[in-house]
Each structure stands twice: as C-alpha cells, then as structure tokens.
Short mmCIF file of C-alpha atoms in Angstrom, two decimals:
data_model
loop_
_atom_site.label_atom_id
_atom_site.label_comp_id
_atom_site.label_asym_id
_atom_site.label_seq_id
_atom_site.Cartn_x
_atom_site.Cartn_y
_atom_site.Cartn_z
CA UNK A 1 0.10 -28.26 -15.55
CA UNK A 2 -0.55 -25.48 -18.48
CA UNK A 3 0.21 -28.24 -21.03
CA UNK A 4 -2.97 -30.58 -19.32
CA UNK A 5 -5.09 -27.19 -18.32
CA UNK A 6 -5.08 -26.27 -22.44
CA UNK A 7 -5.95 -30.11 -23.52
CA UNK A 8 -8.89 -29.87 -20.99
CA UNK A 9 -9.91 -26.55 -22.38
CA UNK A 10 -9.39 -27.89 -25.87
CA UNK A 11 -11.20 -30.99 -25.29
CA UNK A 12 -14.06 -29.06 -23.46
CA UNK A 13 -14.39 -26.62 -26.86
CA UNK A 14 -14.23 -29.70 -28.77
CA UNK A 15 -17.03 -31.22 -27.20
CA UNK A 16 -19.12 -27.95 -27.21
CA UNK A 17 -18.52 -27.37 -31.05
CA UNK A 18 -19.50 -30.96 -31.77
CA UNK A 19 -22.94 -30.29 -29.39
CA UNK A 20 -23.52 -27.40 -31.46
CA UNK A 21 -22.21 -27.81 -34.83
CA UNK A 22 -25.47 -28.84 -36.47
CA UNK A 23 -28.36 -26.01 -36.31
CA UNK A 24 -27.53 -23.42 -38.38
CA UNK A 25 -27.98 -19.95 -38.32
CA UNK A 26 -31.42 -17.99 -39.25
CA UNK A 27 -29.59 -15.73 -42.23
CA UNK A 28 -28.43 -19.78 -43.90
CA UNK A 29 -32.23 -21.28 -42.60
CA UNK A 30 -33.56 -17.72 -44.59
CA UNK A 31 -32.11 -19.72 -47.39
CA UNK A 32 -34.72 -22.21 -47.60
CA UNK A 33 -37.50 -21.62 -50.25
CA UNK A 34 -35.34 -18.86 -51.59
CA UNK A 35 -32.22 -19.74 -53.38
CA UNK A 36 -32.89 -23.37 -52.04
CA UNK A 37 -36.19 -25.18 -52.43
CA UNK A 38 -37.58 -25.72 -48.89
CA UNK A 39 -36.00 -29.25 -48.51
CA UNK A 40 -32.39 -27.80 -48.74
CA UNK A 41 -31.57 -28.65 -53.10
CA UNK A 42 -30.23 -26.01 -55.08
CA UNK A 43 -33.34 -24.37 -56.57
CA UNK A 44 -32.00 -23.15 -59.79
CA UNK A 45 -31.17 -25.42 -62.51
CA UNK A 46 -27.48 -26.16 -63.85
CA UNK A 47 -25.35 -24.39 -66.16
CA UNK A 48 -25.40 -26.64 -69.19
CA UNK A 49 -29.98 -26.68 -68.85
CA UNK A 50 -29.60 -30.41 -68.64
CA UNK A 51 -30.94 -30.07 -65.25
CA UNK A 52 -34.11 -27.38 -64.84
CA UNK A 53 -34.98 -24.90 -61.92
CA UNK A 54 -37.50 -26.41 -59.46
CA UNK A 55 -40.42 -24.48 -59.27
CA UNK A 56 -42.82 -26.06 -57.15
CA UNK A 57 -42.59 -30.06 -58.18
CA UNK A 58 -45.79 -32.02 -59.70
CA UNK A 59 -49.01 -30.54 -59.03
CA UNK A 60 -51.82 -32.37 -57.24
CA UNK A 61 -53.55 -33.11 -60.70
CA UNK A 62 -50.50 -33.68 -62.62
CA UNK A 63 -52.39 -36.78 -64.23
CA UNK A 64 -55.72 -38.33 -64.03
CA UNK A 65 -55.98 -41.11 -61.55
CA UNK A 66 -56.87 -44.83 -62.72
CA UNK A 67 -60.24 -46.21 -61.49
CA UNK A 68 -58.33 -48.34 -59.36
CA UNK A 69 -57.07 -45.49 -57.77
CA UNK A 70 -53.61 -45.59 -58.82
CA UNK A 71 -52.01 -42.40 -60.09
CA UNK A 72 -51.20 -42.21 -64.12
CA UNK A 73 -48.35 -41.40 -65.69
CA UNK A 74 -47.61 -37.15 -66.26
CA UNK A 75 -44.97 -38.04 -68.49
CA UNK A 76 -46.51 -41.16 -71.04
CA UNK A 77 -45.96 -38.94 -74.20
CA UNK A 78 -42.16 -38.45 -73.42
CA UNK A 79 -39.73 -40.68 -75.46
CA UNK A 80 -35.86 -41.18 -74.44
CA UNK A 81 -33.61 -38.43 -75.06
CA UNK A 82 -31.05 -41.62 -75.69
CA UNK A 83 -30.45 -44.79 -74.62
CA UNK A 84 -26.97 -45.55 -73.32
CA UNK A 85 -25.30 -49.17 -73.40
CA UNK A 86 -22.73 -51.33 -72.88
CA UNK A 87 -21.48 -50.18 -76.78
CA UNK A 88 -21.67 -46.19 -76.00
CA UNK A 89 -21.19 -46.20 -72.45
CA UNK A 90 -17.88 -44.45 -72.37
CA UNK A 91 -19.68 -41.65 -73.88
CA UNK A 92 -21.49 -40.92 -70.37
CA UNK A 93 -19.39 -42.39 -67.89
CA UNK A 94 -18.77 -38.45 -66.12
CA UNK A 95 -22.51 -38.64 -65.43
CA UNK A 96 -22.43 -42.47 -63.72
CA UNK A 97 -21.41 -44.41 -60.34
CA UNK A 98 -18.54 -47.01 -60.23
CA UNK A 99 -21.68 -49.42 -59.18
CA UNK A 100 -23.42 -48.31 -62.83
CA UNK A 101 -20.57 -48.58 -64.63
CA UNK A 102 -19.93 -52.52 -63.19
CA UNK A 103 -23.69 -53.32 -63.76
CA UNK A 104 -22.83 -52.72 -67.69
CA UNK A 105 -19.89 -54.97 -67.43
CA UNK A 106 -21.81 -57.40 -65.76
CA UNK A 107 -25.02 -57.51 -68.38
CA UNK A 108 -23.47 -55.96 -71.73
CA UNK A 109 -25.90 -57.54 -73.50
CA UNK A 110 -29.15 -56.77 -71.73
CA UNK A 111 -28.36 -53.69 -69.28
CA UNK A 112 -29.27 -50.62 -70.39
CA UNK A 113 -30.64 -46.76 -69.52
CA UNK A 114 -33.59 -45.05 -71.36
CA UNK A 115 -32.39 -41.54 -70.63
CA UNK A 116 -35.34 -38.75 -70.65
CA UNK A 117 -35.71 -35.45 -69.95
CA UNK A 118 -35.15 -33.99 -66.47
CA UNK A 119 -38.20 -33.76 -64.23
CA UNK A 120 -37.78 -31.89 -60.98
CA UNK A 121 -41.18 -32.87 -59.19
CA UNK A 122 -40.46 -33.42 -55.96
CA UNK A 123 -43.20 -31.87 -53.58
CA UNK A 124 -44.30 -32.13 -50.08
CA UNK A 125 -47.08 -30.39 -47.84
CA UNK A 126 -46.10 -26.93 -46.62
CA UNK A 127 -45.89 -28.69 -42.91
CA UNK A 128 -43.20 -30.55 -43.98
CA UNK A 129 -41.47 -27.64 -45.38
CA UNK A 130 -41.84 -25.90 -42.15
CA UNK A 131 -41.33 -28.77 -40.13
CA UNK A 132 -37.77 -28.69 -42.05
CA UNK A 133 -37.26 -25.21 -41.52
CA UNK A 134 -37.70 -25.67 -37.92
CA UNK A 135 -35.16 -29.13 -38.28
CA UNK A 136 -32.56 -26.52 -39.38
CA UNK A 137 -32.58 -24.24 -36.55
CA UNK A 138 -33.14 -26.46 -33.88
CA UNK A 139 -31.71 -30.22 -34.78
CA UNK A 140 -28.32 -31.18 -33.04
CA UNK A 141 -26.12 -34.32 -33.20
CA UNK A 142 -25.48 -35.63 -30.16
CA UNK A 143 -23.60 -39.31 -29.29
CA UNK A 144 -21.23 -38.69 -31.22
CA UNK A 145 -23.37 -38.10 -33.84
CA UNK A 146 -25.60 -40.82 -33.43
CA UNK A 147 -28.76 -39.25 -32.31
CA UNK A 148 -30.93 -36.08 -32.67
CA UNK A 149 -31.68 -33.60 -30.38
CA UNK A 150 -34.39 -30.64 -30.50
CA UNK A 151 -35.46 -32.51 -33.22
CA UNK A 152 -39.18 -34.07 -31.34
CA UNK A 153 -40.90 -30.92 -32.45
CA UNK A 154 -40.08 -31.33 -36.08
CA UNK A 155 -39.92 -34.73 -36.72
CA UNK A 156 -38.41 -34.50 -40.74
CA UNK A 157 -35.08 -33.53 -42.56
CA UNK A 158 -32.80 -33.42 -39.64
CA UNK A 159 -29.98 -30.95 -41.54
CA UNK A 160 -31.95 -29.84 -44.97
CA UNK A 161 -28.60 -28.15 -45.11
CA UNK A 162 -25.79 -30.66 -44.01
CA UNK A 163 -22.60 -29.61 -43.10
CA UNK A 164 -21.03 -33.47 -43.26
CA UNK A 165 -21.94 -36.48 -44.14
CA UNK A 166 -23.44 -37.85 -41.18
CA UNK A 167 -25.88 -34.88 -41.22
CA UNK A 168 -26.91 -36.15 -45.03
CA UNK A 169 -28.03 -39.50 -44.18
CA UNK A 170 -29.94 -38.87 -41.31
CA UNK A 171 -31.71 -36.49 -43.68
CA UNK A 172 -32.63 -39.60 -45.79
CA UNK A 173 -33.55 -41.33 -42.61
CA UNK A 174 -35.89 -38.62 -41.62
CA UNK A 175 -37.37 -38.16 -44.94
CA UNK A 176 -41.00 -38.10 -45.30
CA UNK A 177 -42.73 -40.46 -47.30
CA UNK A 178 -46.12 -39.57 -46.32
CA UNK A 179 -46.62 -39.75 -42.67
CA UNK A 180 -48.78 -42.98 -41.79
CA UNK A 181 -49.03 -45.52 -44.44
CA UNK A 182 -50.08 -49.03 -45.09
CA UNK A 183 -49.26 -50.54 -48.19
CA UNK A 184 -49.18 -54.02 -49.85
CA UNK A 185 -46.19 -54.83 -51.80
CA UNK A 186 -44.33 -57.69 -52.83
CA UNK A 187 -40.55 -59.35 -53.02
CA UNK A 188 -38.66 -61.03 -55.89
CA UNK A 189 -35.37 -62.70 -55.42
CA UNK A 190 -34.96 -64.23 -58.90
CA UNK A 191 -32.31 -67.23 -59.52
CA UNK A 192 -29.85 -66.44 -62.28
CA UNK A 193 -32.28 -68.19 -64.74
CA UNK A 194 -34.96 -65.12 -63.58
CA UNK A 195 -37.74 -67.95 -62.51
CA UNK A 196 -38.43 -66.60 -58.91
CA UNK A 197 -41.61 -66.69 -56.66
CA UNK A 198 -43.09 -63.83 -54.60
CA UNK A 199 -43.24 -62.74 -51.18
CA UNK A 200 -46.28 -60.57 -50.16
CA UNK A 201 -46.19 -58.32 -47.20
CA UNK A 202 -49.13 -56.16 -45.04
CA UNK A 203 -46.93 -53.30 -44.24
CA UNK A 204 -47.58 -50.14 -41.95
CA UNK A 205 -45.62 -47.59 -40.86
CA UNK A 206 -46.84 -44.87 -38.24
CA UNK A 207 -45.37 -41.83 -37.03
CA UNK A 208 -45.10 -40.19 -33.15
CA UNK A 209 -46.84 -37.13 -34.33
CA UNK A 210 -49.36 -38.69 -36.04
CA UNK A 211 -50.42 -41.27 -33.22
CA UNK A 212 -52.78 -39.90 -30.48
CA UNK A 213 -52.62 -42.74 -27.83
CA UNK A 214 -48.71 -42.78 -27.53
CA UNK A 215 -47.46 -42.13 -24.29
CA UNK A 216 -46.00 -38.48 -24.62
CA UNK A 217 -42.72 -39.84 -23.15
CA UNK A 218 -42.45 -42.75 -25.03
CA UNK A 219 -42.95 -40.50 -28.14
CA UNK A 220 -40.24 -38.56 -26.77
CA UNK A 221 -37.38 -40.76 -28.15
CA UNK A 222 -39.40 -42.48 -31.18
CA UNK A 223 -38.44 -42.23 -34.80
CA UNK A 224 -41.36 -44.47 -36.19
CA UNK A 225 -43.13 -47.82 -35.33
CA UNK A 226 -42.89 -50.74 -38.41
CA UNK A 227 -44.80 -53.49 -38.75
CA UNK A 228 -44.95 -55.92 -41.38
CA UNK A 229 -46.66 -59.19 -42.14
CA UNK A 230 -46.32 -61.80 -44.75
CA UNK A 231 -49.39 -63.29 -46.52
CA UNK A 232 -47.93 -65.55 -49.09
CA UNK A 233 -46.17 -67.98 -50.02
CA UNK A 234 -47.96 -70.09 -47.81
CA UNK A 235 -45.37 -71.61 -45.77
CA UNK A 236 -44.05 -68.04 -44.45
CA UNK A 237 -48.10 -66.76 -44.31
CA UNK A 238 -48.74 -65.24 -40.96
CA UNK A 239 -45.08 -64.46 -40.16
CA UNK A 240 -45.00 -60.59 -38.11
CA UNK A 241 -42.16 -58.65 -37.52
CA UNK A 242 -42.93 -55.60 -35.56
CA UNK A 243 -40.13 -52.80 -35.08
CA UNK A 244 -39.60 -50.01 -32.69
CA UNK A 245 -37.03 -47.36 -33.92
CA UNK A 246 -35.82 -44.93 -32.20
CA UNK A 247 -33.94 -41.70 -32.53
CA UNK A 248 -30.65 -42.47 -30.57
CA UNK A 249 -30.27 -46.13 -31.78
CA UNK A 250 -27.20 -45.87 -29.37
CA UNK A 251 -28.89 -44.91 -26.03
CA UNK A 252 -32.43 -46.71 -26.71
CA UNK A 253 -31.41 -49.49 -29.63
CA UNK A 254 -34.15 -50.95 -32.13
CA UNK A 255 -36.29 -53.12 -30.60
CA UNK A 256 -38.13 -55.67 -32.67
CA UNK A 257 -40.34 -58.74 -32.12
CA UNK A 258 -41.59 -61.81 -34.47
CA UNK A 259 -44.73 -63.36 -34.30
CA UNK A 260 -43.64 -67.13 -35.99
CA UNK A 261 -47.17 -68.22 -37.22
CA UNK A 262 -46.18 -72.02 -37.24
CA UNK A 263 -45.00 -71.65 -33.40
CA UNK A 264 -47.75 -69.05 -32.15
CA UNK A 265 -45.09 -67.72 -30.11
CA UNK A 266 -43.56 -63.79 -29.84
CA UNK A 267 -39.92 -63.37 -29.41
CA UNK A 268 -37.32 -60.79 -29.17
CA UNK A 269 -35.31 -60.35 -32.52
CA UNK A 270 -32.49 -58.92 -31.95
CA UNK A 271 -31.11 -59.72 -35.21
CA UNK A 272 -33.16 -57.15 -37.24
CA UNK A 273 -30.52 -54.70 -37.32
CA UNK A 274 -27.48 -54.18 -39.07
CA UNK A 275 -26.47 -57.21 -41.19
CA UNK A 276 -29.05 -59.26 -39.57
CA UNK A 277 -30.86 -61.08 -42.47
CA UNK A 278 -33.79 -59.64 -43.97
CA UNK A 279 -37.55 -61.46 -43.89
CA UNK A 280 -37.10 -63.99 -46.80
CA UNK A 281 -34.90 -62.41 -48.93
CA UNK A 282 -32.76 -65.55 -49.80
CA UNK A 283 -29.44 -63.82 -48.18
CA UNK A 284 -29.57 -61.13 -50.57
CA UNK A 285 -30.22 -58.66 -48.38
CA UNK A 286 -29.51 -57.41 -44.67
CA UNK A 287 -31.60 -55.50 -42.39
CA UNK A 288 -29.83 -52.30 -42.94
CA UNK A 289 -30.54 -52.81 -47.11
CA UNK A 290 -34.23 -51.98 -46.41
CA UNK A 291 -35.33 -48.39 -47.72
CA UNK A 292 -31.81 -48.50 -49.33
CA UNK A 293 -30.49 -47.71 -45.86
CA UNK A 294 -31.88 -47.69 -42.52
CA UNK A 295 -31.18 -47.93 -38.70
CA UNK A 296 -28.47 -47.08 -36.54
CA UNK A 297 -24.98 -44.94 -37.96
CA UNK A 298 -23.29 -45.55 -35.50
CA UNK A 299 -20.91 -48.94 -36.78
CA UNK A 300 -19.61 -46.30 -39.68
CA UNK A 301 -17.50 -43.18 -40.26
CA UNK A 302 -19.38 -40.98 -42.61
CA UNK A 303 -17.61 -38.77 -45.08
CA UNK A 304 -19.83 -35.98 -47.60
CA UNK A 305 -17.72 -36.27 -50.59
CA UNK A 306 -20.00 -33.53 -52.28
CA UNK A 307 -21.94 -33.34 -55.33
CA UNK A 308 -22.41 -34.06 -58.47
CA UNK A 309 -24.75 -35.35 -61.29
CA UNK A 310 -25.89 -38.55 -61.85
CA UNK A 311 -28.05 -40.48 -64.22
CA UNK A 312 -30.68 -42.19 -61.57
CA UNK A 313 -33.98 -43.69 -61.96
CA UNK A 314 -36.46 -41.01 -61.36
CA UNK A 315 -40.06 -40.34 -62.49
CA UNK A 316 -41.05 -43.95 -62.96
CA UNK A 317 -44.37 -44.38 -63.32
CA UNK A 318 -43.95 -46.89 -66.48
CA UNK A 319 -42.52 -49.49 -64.76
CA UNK A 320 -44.76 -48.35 -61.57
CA UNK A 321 -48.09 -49.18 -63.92
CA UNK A 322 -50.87 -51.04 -62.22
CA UNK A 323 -51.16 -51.94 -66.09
CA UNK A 324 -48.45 -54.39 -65.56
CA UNK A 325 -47.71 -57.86 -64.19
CA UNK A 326 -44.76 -58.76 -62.41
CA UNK A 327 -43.33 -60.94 -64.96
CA UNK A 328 -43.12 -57.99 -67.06
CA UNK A 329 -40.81 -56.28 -64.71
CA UNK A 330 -38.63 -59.13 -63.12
CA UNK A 331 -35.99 -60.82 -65.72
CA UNK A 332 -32.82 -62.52 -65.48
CA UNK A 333 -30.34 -60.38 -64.23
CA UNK A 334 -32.02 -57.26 -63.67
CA UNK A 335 -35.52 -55.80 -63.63
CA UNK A 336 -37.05 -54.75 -67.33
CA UNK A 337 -34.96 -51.90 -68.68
CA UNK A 338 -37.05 -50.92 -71.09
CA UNK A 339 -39.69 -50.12 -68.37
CA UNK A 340 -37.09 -48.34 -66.34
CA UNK A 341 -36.63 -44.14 -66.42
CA UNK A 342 -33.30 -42.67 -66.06
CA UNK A 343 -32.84 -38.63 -65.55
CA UNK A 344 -30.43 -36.32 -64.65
CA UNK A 345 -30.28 -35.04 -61.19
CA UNK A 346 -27.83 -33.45 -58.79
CA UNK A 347 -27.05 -36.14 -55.88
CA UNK A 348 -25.11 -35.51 -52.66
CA UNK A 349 -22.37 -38.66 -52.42
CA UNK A 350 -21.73 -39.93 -49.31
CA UNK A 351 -19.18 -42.41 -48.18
CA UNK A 352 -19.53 -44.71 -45.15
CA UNK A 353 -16.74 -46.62 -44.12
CA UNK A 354 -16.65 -49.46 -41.01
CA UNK A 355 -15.00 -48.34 -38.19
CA UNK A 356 -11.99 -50.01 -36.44
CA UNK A 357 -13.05 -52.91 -34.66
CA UNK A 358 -16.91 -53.09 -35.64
CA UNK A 359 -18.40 -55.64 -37.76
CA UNK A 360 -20.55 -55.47 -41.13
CA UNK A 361 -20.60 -57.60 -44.14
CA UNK A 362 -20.06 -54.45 -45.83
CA UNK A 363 -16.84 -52.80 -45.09
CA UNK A 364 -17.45 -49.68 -47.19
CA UNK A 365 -20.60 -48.01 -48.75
CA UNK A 366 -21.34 -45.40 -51.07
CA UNK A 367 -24.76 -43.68 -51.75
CA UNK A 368 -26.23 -40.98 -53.78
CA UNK A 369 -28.92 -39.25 -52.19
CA UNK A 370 -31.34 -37.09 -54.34
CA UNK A 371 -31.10 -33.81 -53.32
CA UNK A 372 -34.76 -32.64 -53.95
CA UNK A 373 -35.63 -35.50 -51.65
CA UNK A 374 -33.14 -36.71 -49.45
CA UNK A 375 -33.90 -40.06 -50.78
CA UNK A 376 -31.36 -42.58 -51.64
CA UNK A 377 -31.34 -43.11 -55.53
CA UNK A 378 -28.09 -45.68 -55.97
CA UNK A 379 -25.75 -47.57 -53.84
CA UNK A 380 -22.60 -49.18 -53.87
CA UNK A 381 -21.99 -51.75 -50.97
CA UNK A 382 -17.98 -52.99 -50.82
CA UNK A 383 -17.01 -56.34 -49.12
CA UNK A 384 -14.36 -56.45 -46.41
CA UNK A 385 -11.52 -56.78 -48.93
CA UNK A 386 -12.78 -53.78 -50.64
CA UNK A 387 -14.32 -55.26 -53.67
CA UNK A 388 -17.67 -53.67 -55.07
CA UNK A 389 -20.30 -56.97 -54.34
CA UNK A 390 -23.96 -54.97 -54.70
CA UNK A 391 -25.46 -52.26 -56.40
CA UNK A 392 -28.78 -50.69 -55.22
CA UNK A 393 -31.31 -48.82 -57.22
CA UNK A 394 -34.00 -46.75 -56.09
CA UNK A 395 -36.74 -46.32 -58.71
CA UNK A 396 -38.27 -42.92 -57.12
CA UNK A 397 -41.81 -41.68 -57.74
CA UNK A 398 -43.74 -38.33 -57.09
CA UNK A 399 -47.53 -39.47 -55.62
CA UNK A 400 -48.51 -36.05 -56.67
CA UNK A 401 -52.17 -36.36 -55.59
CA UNK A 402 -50.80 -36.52 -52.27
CA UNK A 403 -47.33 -34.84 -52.42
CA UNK A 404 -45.46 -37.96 -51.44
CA UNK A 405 -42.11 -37.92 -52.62
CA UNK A 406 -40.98 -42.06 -52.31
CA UNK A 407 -39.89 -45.17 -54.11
CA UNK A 408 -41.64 -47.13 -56.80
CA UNK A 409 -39.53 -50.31 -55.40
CA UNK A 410 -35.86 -50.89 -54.79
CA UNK A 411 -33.56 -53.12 -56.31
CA UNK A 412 -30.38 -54.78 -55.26
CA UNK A 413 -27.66 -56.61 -57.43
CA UNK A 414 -25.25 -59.30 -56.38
CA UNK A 415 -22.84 -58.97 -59.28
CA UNK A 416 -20.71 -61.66 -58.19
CA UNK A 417 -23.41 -64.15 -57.98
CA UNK A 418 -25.24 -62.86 -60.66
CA UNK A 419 -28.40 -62.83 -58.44
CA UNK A 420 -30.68 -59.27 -57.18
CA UNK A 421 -33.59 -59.06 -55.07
CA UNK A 422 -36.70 -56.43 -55.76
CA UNK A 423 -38.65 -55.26 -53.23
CA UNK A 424 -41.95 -52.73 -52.43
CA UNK A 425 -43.39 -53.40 -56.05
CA UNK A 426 -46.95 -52.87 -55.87
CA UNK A 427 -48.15 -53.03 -59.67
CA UNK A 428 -50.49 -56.06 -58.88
CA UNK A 429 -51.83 -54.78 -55.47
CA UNK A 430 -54.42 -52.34 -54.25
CA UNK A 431 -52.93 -48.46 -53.88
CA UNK A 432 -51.25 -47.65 -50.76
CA UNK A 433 -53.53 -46.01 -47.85
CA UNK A 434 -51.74 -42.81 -47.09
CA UNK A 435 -53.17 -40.50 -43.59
CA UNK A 436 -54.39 -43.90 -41.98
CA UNK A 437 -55.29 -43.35 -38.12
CA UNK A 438 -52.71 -45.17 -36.19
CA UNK A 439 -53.01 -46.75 -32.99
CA UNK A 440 -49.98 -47.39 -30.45
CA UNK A 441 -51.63 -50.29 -29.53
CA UNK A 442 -51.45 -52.28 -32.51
CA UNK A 443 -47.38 -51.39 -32.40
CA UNK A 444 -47.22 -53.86 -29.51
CA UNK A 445 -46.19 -57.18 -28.87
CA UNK A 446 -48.87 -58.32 -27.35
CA UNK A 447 -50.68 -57.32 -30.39
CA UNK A 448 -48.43 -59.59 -32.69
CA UNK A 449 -50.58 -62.24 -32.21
CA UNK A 450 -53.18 -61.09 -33.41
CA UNK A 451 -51.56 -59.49 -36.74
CA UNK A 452 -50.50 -63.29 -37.56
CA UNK A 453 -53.39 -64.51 -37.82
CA UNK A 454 -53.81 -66.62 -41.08
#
C-alpha cells in the first residue's frame, strides 16, 4: 500500500512538473534584452570576435529600396572572407553539419561556400519583443508537450529561453515572419541534368491576432490560417489548398481542404500533414519539409543537443536580387554558389527522433535553428535505416524596412538521387505585401472556390 501510495504521489509530481516546467521565472525573463537580445540569443559576441555582439539588428534604412520596391543589398561592397571547398574543407569541418560535410562529397567539383563576415541583423517590432517576453512567463507545454497553453495572449516565441528541445522548435514554429503576408513565389525541382520548370503559387498567411472577424473562440485554439494557390504551369493552374493549423495539433489536428480546378470540387485533405506529399514537388518533399519544418511534434522525441557554431546561409540578398532570373540561381545539383552567403552564427541543434511505433519517411532529423531568430538555417533528414538521404538549407534574409526576420527561399537535397527542390524564390515576382487586412472568411472552404478560379 505505501509502495503504490508513493508511485501515485510520484506520478502526480511528475505530471505537475511537466504542466509547469516551461514558463520561467521573472529574475531569467529579466534576462531578455539584457544579457540576451529580446528573442532569447546570447547578446554578446564570441570569444574568438568571429561572431559580433548584437546591438539592435539592421536598421529600417539599412539600404535604399529598388523602384520595384524590393529591398537592396546593405552588404554589396563586402567580398568573401574565404571560400571553402571540397580541396580545403577539412580545414573548417569544426564549424559544419554532417549534412554540409556530405553535400561536398556529393558535388566536389561544383559545391562550395563564399564565407563573409558575420552580420547579426536580426530585428523585429518591439511588440514582438514583448509579445516574447510575455511567451516566457506565461507559455506551458501541455499534451505531453504537444501543445501550448497561456500562450493566446502572446501569440510568438513560445520558450525564447528553452529548457529542451521540444521547447526550441516550437520556438521556430511560432516565429514571426511578419504577421499577415501574401507573397508570390515560385518552385524548382530540377532533374539531375538542372533543366526544370516552375511552379508559381498565390500564397497568404494570416494570423488570429491580426484577423478582426474570427470568432473569438475559434481564435482561441488557432496557430495561423494558410492558403495557397497555383497559377502556372497550366495544367496545375487554379489548384487551392487551404490549411487550418492549430496550436494542439493533437487535440484539434490540421485541417486542410483542396479546391481541384479541373474537378470544381472541395475536399478534405487529410494528407497534408506529416509525410503527406507536398503540392507538386515531384516527391521531393513532404508536408512537414515546408518552412524547413512545420506541423504537429507529436510523431517525434525531441532532444536539445546544445549549441554551437555553424557556417549557414545568412544575409542573402545577392542571390535574393530582383536583378536576377531564375536560371541564374537554379543549376544542376544545387542552387548557384557563387550567389549564395555563408556566415558564422551560433545555432541551437536539435535532434528529433521517431518514436516507437509511429511512422515517417524520416526516422531521424537534425536541425540548426538560428538563435537570433528561431529560424531553421540547415537540416539533416535520416531514412529509416539511419542513413543521411536530404539536406535542407535555409537562405535567411533581414526585410529591414519592415523588421521581418525570414527566408530568401529554402532548398532541399536528395543526395542519393542527386535531385533538390527550391522553393519561396521570389526574384522574378512582385515584393511580398506585408500588414495585409485579413479576412476569416476567405480562410474557408466555401471560399475555395472562388480562390481557384483560373
């Protein structure tokens, strides 16, 4: 009877600390903006100067913007500190990822890394900063750590200072990328031979908070609203996928819908989740690839290794350039190296691993999340038999007009097949409409329709 009354009363604290074990106190949350930066990264610089102090991140007027409205380049006068290659790369290999390392080995001849000087210019509005300040007092894990709680007041950076790595990627999941956005962008999935033709997509995004006509609880339990349609090629023009997700994926899961142009018909989809396929990427990527990572947790145990430095794209407004055409940026093999920028930049590694009896084409992933953004910057996705099979890249990029911390585009590489897949690029397009006035009714099914029209 004592030995069941003290696994009940373990079991009961066990369950408490787990309820708890995310807010943190107000002398650690004093922490942010002080010996952190407001988002939770170490705000002084490392020992060895490679990496500087953050100090504020890019001002508003950084650089001039084009006519076209796209933002310039701050850093256009910068040259490569050094450029490190399949011939030197044992030089550097402290400072790279096992998925780095492979890409090298896979492209000796044409991989590369223009390496330039560190740049720390992440920035967001001060309500963001607050709104993370807030996150860390008041944010739980609950289901297992699955879902938020307190966290419908705040609404970014779940745990700006993470205790494990569960908390870490919901930070990148919670990330802001500027609140409401639509944006035009386009998808490459070149054959080996790099001849490849483009998907465009209509995509917007909108926020709870930032959405008037939302039924207060509906809003209660939602992380964002997605919708995205495809304009070309032709035979996929007028295609819709519409998303719903939520903050406990568990309790409430993603819902989704697709308008199929050619059928005029709606229907459920439940397979945009996970590994489900994503919209006409040639299998090269699932669901769960978008945004380097996103959706539910809840199929993986997460592990915070710790962290470390790491050579990752960052700053890259060359190979952003409205000045360019995609067929300057997409080759065989990989996107343009010389276009890409590499820096140095502390990154938190996290390691998820598939738990006992759930399914994912990956078994194991690795990611290395910026810490002055909470953005994923690399990947490294392991099949089932444990073998590294793709490598993701985040090119990130500071909208410093509008304090927008996001990606240029992402890239994934199959280096088995030889094959990758580049999506968000926007080079070509009009500039992204940040602050647009969302309505809850044109998140709706019945609006699909509609959306699709060609």
């Amino acid at each position: 009877m004592k030995t069941t009354t003290k696994l009940i009363s373990a079991l009961a604290f066990s369950l408490l600390a787990s309820s708890v074990m995310a807010a943190v106190s107000q002398e650690e949350a004093a922490k942010l903006g002080s010996t952190l930066t407001p988002l939770g990264a170490e705000k002084a610089g490392n020992a060895a100067g490679t990496i500087p102090e953050w100090t504020g991140g890019l001002p508003t007027n950084a650089a001039p913007l084009k006519s076209s409205g796209h933002i310039g380049n701050p850093f256009a006068n910068e040259q490569p500190q050094f450029v490190i290659t399949a011939q030197n790369v044992e030089q550097y290999k402290d400072k790279l990822s096992a998925g780095q390392l492979a890409m090298f080995k896979r492209y000796p001849e044409t991989y590369k890394m223009r390496v330039f000087p560190t740049h720390r210019t992440a920035a967001a509005p001060d309500a963001i900063y607050e709104a993370a300040k807030k996150s860390a007092l008041n944010t739980e894990l609950i289901e297992g750590g699955n879902g938020l709680q307190n966290f419908t007041d705040s609404r970014y950076y779940a745990f700006p200072i993470p205790k494990n790595g569960l908390e870490a990627i919901w930070n990148h999941l919670t990330a802001y990328r500027g609140g409401n956005v639509r944006r035009n962008i386009v998808q490459a999935t070149p054959q080996t031979n790099g001849s490849y033709t483009l998907v465009s997509f209509e995509d917007e995004v909108a926020f709870p908070s930032e959405m008037t006509d939302l039924d207060p609880e509906r809003a209660k339990n939602a992380l964002l609203f997605f919708k995205q349609r495809v304009t070309a090629p032709s035979r996929l023009a007028g295609n819709v996928l519409l998303v719903h997700d939520s903050i406990d994926q568990v309790r409430e899961p993603r819902q989704a819908w697709i308008y199929n142009a050619g059928q005029r018909r709606v229907r459920r989809a439940p397979q945009v989740a996970y590994d489900g396929p994503g919209t006409a990427a040639d299998g090269m990527r699932t669901t769960d690839n978008f945004n380097m990572f996103s959706g539910a947790p809840d199929r993986y145990d997460w592990k915070l290794v710790g962290k470390r430095e790491l050579y990752i794209p960052y700053n890259s407004y060359e190979i952003a350039s409205s000045d360019l055409k995609y067929s300057d940026i997409i080759k065989a093999g990989h996107v343009n190296q010389d276009l890409a920028r590499y820096e140095l930049h502390r990154v938190w590694e996290v390691e998820a691993t598939l738990k006992q009896g759930e399914r994912n084409i990956y078994g194991k992933r690795r990611f290395f999340i910026d810490e002055d953004t909470w953005n994923i910057a690399h990947s490294e996705l392991y099949d089932g038999r444990g073998q590294l099979w793709r490598v993701g890249e985040a090119h990130m990029i500071q909208y410093y007009n509008l304090k927008v911390p996001t990606y240029a585009f992402e890239a994934l590489y199959d280096i088995i097949s030889g094959r990758y897949i580049a999506i968000g690029m926007s080079n070509e397009e009009k500039p992204h409409q940040y602050g647009y006035k969302a309505s809850a009714r044109d998140f709706t099914p019945a609006a699909l329709r509609n959306a699709g029209v060609r």
